[in-house]
Each structure stands twice: as C-alpha cells, then as structure tokens.
PDB file of C-alpha atoms and ligand atoms in Angstrom:
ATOM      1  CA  UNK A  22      23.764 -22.175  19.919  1.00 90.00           C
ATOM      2  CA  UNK A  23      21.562 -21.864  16.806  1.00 97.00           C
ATOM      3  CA  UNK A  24      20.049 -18.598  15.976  1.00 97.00           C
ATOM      4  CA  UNK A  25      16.070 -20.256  16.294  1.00 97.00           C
ATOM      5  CA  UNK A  26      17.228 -21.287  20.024  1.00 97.00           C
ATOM      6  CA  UNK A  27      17.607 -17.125  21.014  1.00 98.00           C
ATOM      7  CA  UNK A  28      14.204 -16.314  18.840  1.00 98.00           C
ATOM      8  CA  UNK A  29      11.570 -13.837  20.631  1.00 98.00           C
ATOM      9  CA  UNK A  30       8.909 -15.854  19.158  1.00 98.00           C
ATOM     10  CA  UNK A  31       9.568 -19.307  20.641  1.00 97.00           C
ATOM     11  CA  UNK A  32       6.083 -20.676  21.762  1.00 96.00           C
ATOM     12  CA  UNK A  33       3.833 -18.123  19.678  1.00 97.00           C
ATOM     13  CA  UNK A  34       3.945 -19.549  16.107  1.00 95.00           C
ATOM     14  CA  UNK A  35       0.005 -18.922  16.090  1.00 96.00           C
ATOM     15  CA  UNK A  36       0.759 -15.320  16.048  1.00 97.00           C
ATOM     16  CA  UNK A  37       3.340 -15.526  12.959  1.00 98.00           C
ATOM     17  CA  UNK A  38       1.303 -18.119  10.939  1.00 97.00           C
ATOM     18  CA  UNK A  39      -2.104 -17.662  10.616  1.00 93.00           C
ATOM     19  CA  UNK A  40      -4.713 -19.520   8.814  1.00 92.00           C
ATOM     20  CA  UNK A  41      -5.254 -18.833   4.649  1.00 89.00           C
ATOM     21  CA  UNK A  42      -9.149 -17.941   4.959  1.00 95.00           C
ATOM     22  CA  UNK A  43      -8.056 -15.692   7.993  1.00 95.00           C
ATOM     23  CA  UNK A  44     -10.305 -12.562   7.467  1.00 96.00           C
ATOM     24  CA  UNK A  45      -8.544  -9.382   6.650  1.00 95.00           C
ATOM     25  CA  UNK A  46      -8.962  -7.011  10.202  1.00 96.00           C
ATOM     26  CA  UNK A  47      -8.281 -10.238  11.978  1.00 96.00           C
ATOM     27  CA  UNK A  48      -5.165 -10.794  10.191  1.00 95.00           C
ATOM     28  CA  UNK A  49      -3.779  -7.317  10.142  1.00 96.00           C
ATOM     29  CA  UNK A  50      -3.894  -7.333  13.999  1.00 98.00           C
ATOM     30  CA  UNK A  51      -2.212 -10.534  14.633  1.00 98.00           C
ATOM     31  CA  UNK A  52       0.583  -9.615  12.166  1.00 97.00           C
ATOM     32  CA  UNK A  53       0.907  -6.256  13.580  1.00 98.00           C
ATOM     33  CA  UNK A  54       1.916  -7.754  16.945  1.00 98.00           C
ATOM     34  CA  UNK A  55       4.131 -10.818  15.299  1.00 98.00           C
ATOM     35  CA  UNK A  56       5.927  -7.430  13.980  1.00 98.00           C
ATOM     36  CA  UNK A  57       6.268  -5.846  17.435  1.00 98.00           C
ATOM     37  CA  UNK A  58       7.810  -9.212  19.014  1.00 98.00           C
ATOM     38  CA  UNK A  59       9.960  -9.279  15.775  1.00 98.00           C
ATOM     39  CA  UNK A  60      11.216  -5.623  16.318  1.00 98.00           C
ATOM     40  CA  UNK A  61      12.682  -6.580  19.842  1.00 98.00           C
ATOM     41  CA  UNK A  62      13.980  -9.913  18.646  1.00 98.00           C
ATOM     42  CA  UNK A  63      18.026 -10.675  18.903  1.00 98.00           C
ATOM     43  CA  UNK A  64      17.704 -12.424  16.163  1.00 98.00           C
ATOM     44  CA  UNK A  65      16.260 -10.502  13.478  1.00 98.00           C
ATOM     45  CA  UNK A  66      18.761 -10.000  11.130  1.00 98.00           C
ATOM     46  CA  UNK A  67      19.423 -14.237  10.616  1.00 98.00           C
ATOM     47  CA  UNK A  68      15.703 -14.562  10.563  1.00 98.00           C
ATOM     48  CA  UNK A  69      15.016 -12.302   8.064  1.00 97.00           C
ATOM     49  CA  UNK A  70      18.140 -13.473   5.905  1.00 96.00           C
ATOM     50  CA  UNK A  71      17.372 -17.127   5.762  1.00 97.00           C
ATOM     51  CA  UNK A  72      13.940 -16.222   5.113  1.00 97.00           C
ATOM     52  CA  UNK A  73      14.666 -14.666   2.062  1.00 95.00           C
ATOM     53  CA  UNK A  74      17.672 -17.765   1.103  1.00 94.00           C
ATOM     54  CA  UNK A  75      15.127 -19.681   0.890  1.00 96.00           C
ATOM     55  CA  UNK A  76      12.301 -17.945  -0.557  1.00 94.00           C
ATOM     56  CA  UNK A  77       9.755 -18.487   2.566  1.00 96.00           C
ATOM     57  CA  UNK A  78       6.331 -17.934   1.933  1.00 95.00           C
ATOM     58  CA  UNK A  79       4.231 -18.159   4.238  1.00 95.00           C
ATOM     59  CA  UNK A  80       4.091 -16.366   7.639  1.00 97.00           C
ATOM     60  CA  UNK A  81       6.358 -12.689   9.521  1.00 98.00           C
ATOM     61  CA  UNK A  82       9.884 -13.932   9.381  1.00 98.00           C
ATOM     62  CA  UNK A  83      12.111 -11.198  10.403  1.00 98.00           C
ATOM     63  CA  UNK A  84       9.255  -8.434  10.963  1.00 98.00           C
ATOM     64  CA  UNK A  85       8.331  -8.767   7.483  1.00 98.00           C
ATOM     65  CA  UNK A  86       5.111 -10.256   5.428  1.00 96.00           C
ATOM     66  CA  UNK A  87       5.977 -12.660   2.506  1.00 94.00           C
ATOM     67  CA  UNK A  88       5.203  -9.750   0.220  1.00 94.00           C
ATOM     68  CA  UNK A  89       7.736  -7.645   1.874  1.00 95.00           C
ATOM     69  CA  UNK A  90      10.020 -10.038   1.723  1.00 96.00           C
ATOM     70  CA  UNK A  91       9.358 -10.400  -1.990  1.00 95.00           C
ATOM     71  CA  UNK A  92      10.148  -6.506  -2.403  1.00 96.00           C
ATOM     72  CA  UNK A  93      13.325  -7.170  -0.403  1.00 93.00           C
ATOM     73  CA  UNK A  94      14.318 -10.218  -2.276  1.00 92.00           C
ATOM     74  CA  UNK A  95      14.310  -8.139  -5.054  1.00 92.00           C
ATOM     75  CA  UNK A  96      16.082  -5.423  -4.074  1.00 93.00           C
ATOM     76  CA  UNK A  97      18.813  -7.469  -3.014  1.00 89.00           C
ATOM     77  CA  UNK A  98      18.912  -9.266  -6.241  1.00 89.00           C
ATOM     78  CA  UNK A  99      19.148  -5.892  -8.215  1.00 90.00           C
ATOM     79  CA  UNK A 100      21.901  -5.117  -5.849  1.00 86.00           C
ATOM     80  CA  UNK A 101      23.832  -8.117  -6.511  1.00 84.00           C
ATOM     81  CA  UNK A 102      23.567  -7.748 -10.491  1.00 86.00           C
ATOM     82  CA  UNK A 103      24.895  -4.149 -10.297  1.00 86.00           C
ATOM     83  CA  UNK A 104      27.878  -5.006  -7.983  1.00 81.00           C
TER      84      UNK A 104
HETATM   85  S1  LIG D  26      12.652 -11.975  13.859  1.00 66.86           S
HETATM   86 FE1  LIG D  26      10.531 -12.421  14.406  1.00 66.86          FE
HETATM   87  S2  LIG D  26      10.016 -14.322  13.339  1.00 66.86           S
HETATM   88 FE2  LIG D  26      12.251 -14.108  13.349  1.00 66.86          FE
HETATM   89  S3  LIG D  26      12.975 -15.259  15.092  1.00 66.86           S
HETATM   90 FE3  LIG D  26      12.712 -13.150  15.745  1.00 66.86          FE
HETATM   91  S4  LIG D  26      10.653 -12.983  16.568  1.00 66.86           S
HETATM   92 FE4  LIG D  26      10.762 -14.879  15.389  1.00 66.86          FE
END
C-alpha cells in the first residue's frame, strides 16, 4: 500500500490547496485546519519528506506551508553539508 492510500486528507484537497488571490483571514483559517487534519495524519512523516524531495510549492504537505517547508529544506541541507 502506498503512503497517499493511508492519507487523512483523502477527499479534502480544497482545504490544502487554496486559490492564489485567496484573501489573507480566509486563507489563514483554511490552512489552520489542513494543519489540524495533518497533525493526526499516519502519514505525516512521508508526506512531509517527499514534499520537500521534490521541492513542492504550492499547498500544507505534511502540516507545513511552502514557506515552512522552505525553512526546513534548508535546514536539512545545512545538516547534510556539515555531516
Ligand atoms: S500529512 Fe497532511 S497533507 Fe500529508 S497526507 Fe497527511 S493529511 Fe495529507
């Protein structure tokens, strides 16, 4: 079984992908609940990983925004070059 198949978000994409003009308070309340499913998903940590493999930018992958993700990315990176 593939990770998408046990995802808590299956049938809610609207939630995790919202429209570019989307105003601001709008958009902050439909990403704050994407987070919430995210937070009880099984699948969280594959999410999040192939997220950031593949440099996804546009909707909540693994409870985090595509600027979080960026942070993250980056983190990891610096990681990598010390080890
Ligand atoms: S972590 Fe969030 S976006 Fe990723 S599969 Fe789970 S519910 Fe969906």
């Amino acid at each position: 079984m593939r990770w998408v198949d046990r995802a808590a978000c299956q049938g809610q994409e609207a939630l995790f992908f919202g429209a570019e003009n989307e105003p601001r308070p709008k958009r902050d309340t439909r990403t704050a609940k994407a987070k919430a499913i995210c937070m009880l998903c099984p699948v969280r940590e594959q999410c999040l990983d192939y997220a950031l493999r593949n440099t996804i930018r546009h909707g909540i992958w693994g409870g985090l925004s595509y600027e979080c993700r960026t942070r993250k990315r980056h983190r990891r990176n610096r990681g990598a070059a010390a080890a």
